[in-house]
mmCIF file of C-alpha atoms in Angstrom:
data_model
loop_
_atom_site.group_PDB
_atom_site.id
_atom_site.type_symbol
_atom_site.label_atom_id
_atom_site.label_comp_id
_atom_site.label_asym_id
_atom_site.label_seq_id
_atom_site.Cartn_x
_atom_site.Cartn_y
_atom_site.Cartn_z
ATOM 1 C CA UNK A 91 13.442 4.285 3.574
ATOM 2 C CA UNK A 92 11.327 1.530 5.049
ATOM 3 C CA UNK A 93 9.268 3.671 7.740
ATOM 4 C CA UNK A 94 6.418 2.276 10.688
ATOM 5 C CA UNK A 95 4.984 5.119 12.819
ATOM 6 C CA UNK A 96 7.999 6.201 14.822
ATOM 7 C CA UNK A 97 10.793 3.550 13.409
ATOM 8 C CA UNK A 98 12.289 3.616 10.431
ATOM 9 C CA UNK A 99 15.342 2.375 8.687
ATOM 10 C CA UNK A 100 17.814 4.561 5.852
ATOM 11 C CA UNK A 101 19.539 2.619 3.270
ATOM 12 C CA UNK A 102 22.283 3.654 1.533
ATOM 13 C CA UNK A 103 24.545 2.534 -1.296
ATOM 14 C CA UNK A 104 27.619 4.893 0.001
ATOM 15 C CA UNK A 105 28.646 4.747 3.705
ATOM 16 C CA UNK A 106 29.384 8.913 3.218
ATOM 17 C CA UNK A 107 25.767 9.421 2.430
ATOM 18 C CA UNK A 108 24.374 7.838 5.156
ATOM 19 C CA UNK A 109 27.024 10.036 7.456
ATOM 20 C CA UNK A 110 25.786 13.064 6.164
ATOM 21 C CA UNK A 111 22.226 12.165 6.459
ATOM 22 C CA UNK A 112 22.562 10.698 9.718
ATOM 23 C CA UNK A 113 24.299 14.412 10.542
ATOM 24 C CA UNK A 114 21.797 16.193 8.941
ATOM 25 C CA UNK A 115 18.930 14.453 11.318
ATOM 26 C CA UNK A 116 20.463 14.757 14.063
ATOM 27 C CA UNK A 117 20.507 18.833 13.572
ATOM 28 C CA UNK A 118 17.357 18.743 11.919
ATOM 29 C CA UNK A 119 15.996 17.036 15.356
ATOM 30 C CA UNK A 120 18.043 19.386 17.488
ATOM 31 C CA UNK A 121 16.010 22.222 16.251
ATOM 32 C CA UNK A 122 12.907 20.371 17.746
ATOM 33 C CA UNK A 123 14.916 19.572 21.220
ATOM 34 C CA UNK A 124 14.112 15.938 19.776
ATOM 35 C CA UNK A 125 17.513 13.351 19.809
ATOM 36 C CA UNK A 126 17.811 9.943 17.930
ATOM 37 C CA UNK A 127 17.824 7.372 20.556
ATOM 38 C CA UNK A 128 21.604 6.373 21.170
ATOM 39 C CA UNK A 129 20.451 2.516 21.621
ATOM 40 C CA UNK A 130 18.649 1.877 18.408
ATOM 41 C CA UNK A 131 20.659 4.195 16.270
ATOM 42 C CA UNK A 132 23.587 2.529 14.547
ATOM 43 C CA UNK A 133 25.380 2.928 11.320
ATOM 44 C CA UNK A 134 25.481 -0.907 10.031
ATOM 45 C CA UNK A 135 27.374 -2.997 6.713
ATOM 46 C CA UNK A 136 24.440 -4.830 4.765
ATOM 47 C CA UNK A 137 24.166 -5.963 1.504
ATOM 48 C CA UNK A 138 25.886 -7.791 -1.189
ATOM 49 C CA UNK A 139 29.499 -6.893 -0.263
ATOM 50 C CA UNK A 140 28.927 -6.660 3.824
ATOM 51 C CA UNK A 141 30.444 -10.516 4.327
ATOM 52 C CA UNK A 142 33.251 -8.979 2.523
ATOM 53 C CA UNK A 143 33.391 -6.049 4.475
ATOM 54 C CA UNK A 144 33.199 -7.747 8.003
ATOM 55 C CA UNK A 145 36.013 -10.373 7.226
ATOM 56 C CA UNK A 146 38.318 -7.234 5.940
ATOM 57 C CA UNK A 147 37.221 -6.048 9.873
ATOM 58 C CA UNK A 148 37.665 -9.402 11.964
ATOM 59 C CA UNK A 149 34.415 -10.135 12.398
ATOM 60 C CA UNK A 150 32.918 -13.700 11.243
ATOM 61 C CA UNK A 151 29.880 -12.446 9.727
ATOM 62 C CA UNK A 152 28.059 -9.186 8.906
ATOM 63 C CA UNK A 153 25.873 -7.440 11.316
ATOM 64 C CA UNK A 154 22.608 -7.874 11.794
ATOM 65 C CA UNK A 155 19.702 -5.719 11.853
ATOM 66 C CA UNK A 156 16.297 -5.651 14.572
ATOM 67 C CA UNK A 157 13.754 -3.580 13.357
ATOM 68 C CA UNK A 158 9.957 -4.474 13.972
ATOM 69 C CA UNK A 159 10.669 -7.987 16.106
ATOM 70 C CA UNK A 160 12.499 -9.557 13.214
ATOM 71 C CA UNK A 161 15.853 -9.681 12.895
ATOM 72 C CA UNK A 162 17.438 -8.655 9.337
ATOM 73 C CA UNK A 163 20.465 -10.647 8.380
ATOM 74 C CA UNK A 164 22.617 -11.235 5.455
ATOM 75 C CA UNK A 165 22.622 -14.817 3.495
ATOM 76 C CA UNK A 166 22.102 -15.712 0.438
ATOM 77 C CA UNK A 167 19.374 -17.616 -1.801
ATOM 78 C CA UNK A 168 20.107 -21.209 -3.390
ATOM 79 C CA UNK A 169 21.295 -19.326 -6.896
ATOM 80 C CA UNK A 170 23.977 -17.863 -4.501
ATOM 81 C CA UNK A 171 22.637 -14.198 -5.162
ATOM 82 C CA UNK A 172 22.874 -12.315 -2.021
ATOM 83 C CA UNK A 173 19.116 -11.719 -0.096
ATOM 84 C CA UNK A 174 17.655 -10.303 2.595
ATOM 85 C CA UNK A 175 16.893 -12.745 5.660
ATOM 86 C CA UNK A 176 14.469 -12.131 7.975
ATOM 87 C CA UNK A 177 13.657 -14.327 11.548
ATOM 88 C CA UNK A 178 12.358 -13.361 14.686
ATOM 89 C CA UNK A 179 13.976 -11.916 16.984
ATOM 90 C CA UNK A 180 14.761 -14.248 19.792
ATOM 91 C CA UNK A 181 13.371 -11.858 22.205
ATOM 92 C CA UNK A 182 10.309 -11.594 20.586
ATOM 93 C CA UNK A 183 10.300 -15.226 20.392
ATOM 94 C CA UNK A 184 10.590 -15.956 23.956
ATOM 95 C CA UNK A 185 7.850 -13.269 24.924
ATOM 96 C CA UNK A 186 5.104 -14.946 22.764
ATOM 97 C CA UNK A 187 5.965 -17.912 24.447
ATOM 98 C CA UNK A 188 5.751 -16.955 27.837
ATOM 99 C CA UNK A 189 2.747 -15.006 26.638
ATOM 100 C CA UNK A 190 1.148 -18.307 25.435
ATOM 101 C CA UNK A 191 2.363 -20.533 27.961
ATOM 102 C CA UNK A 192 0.747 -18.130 30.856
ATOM 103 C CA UNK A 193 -2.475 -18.383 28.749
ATOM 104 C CA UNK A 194 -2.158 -21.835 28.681
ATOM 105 C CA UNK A 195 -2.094 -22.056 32.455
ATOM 106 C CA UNK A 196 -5.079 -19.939 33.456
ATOM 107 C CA UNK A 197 -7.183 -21.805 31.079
ATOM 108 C CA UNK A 198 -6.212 -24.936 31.613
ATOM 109 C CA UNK A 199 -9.836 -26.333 33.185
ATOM 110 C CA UNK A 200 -11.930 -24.453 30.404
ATOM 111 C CA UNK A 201 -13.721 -27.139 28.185
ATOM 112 C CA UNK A 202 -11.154 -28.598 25.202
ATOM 113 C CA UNK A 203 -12.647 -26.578 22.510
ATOM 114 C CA UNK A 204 -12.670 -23.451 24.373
ATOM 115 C CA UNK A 205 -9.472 -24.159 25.006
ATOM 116 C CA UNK A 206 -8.198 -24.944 21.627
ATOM 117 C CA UNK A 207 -10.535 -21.903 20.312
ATOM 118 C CA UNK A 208 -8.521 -19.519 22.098
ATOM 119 C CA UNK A 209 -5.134 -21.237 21.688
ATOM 120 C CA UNK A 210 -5.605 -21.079 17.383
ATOM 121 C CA UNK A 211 -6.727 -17.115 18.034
ATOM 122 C CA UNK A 212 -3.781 -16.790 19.643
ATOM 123 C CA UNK A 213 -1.066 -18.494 16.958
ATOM 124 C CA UNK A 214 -3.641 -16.900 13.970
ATOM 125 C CA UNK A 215 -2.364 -13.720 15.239
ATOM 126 C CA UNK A 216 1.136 -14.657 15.846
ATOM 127 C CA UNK A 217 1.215 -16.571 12.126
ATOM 128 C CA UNK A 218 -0.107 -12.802 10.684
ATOM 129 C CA UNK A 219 2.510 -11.194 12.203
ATOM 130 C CA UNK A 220 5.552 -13.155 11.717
ATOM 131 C CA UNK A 221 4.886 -15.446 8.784
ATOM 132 C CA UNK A 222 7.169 -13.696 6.617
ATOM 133 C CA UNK A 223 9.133 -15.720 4.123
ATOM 134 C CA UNK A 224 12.196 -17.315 5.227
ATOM 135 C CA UNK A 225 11.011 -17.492 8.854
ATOM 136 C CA UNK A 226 9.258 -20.981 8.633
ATOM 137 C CA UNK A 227 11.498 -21.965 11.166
ATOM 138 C CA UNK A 228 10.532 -19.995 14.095
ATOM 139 C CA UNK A 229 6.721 -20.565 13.428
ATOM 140 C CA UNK A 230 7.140 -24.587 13.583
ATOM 141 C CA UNK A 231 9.354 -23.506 17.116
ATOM 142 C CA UNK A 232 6.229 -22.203 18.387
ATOM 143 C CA UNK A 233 3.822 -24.901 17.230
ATOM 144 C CA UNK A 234 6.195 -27.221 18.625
ATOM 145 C CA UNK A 235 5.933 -25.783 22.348
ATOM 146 C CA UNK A 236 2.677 -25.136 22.422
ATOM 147 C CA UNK A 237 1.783 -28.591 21.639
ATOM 148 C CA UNK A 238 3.967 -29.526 23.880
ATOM 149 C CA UNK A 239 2.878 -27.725 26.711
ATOM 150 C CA UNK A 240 -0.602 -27.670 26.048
ATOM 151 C CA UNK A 241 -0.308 -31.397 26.660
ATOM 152 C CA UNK A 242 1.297 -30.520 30.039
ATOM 153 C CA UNK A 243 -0.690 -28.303 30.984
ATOM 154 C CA UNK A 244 -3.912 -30.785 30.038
ATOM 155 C CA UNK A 245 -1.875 -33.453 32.319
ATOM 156 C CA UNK A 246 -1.872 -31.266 35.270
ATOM 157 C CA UNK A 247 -5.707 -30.809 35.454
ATOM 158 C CA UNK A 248 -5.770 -33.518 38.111
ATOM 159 C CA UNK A 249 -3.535 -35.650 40.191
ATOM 160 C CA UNK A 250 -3.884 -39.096 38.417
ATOM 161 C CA UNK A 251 -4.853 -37.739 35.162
ATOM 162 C CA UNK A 252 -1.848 -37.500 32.714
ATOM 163 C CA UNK A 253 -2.324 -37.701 29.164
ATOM 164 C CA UNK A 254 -0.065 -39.676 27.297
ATOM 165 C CA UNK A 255 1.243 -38.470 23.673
ATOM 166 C CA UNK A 256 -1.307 -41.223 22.100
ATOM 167 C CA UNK A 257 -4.557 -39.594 23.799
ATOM 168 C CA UNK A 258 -3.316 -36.344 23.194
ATOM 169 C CA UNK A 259 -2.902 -37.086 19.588
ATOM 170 C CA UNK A 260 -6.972 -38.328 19.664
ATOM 171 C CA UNK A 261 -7.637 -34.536 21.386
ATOM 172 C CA UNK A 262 -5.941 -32.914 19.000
ATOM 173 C CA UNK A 263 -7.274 -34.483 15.540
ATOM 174 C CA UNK A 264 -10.515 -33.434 17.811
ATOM 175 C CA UNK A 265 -9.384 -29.758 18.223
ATOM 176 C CA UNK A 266 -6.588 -29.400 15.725
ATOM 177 C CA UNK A 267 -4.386 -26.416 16.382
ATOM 178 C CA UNK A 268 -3.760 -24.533 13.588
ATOM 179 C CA UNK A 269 -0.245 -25.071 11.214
ATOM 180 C CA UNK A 270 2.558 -22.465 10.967
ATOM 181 C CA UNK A 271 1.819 -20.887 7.455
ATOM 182 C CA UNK A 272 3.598 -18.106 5.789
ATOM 183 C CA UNK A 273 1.461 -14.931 5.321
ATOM 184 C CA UNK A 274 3.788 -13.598 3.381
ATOM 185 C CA UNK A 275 5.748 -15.985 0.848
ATOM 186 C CA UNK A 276 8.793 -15.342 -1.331
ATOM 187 C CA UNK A 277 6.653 -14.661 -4.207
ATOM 188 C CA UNK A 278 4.627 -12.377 -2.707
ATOM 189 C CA UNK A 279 7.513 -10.495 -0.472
ATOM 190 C CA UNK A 280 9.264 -10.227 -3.761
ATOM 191 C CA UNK A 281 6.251 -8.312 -5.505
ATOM 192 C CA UNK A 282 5.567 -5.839 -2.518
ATOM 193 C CA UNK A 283 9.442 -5.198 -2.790
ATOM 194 C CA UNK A 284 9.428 -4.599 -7.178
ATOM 195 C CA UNK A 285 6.069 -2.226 -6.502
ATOM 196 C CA UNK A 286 7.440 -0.243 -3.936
#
């Protein structure tokens, strides 16, 4: 059981169990005049055998799993061993950077280093969060647009003013934004998984 206040996911090893436990709750809850919520309770394949399972049932690949922004997905390491992926979930994704791109455009006639401040507060937080082993990926994606529209959003400050890539490259070894940087690595994901 891998529980967060109100959200919480039940693994199995035999699709019978989790039937009978996912019958059980929903009487238990009954008793309360509580319900599971019909949208984010599903019975779903995962694990070692699920790519197996999904091709017996038509389906390219197994199906994935959204639980706490990320998205849980089948794959396997380099050894070939089946693992546990975890990303973002595009959703998520897309809010942080609307989130940060709105930011971005109210501030953009504070000073540089205010502005830069605020902007590294801002992906700190999101790097926390989401810098999880394995989703590298998506924390380059946002450093990517936020440089990128950081430097728009600098350009727009004034009619004439727009700031090439080379003078933004001079502001930003000025006020360096910070690098994606996994809070969470392999190693470390890997022991909080063994002690629990």
């Amino acid at each position: 059981m891998v529980r967060y206040i109100d959200d919480f996911v039940l693994c199995f090893q035999y699709r019978e169990d989790a039937l009978r436990v996912q019958d059980a709750l929903c009487k238990r809850l009954a008793k309360f005049g509580l319900t599971l919520e019909a949208k984010k309770t599903k019975l779903v394949e995962f694990g070692r055998f699920a790519q197996k399972w999904a091709s017996k049932r038509g389906r390219k690949r197994p199906e994935t799993i959204y639980f706490l922004g990320f998205t849980l997905y089948c794959t396997r390491n380099r050894k070939g061993n089946f693992r546990v992926g975890l990303r973002t979930e595009k959703s998520r994704l897309r809010r942080a950077l609307m989130r940060l791109q709105d930011q971005m455009r109210r501030m953009r006639h504070s000073p540089l280093k205010e502005q830069a401040d605020h902007l590294n507060q801002m992906l700190r937080g999101h790097y926390v969060y989401y810098g999880i082993a394995g989703n590298i990926r998506a924390l380059r994606k946002i450093h990517r647009a936020v440089e990128r529209y950081w430097r728009k959003m600098l350009s727009s400050r004034s009619w004439k003013a727009e700031i090439w890539w080379k003078k933004f490259q001079r502001i930003k070894e000025r006020f360096p934004l910070l690098q994606p940087k996994l809070h969470l690595p392999y190693g470390a994901l890997q022991a909080l998984a063994i002690t629990l």
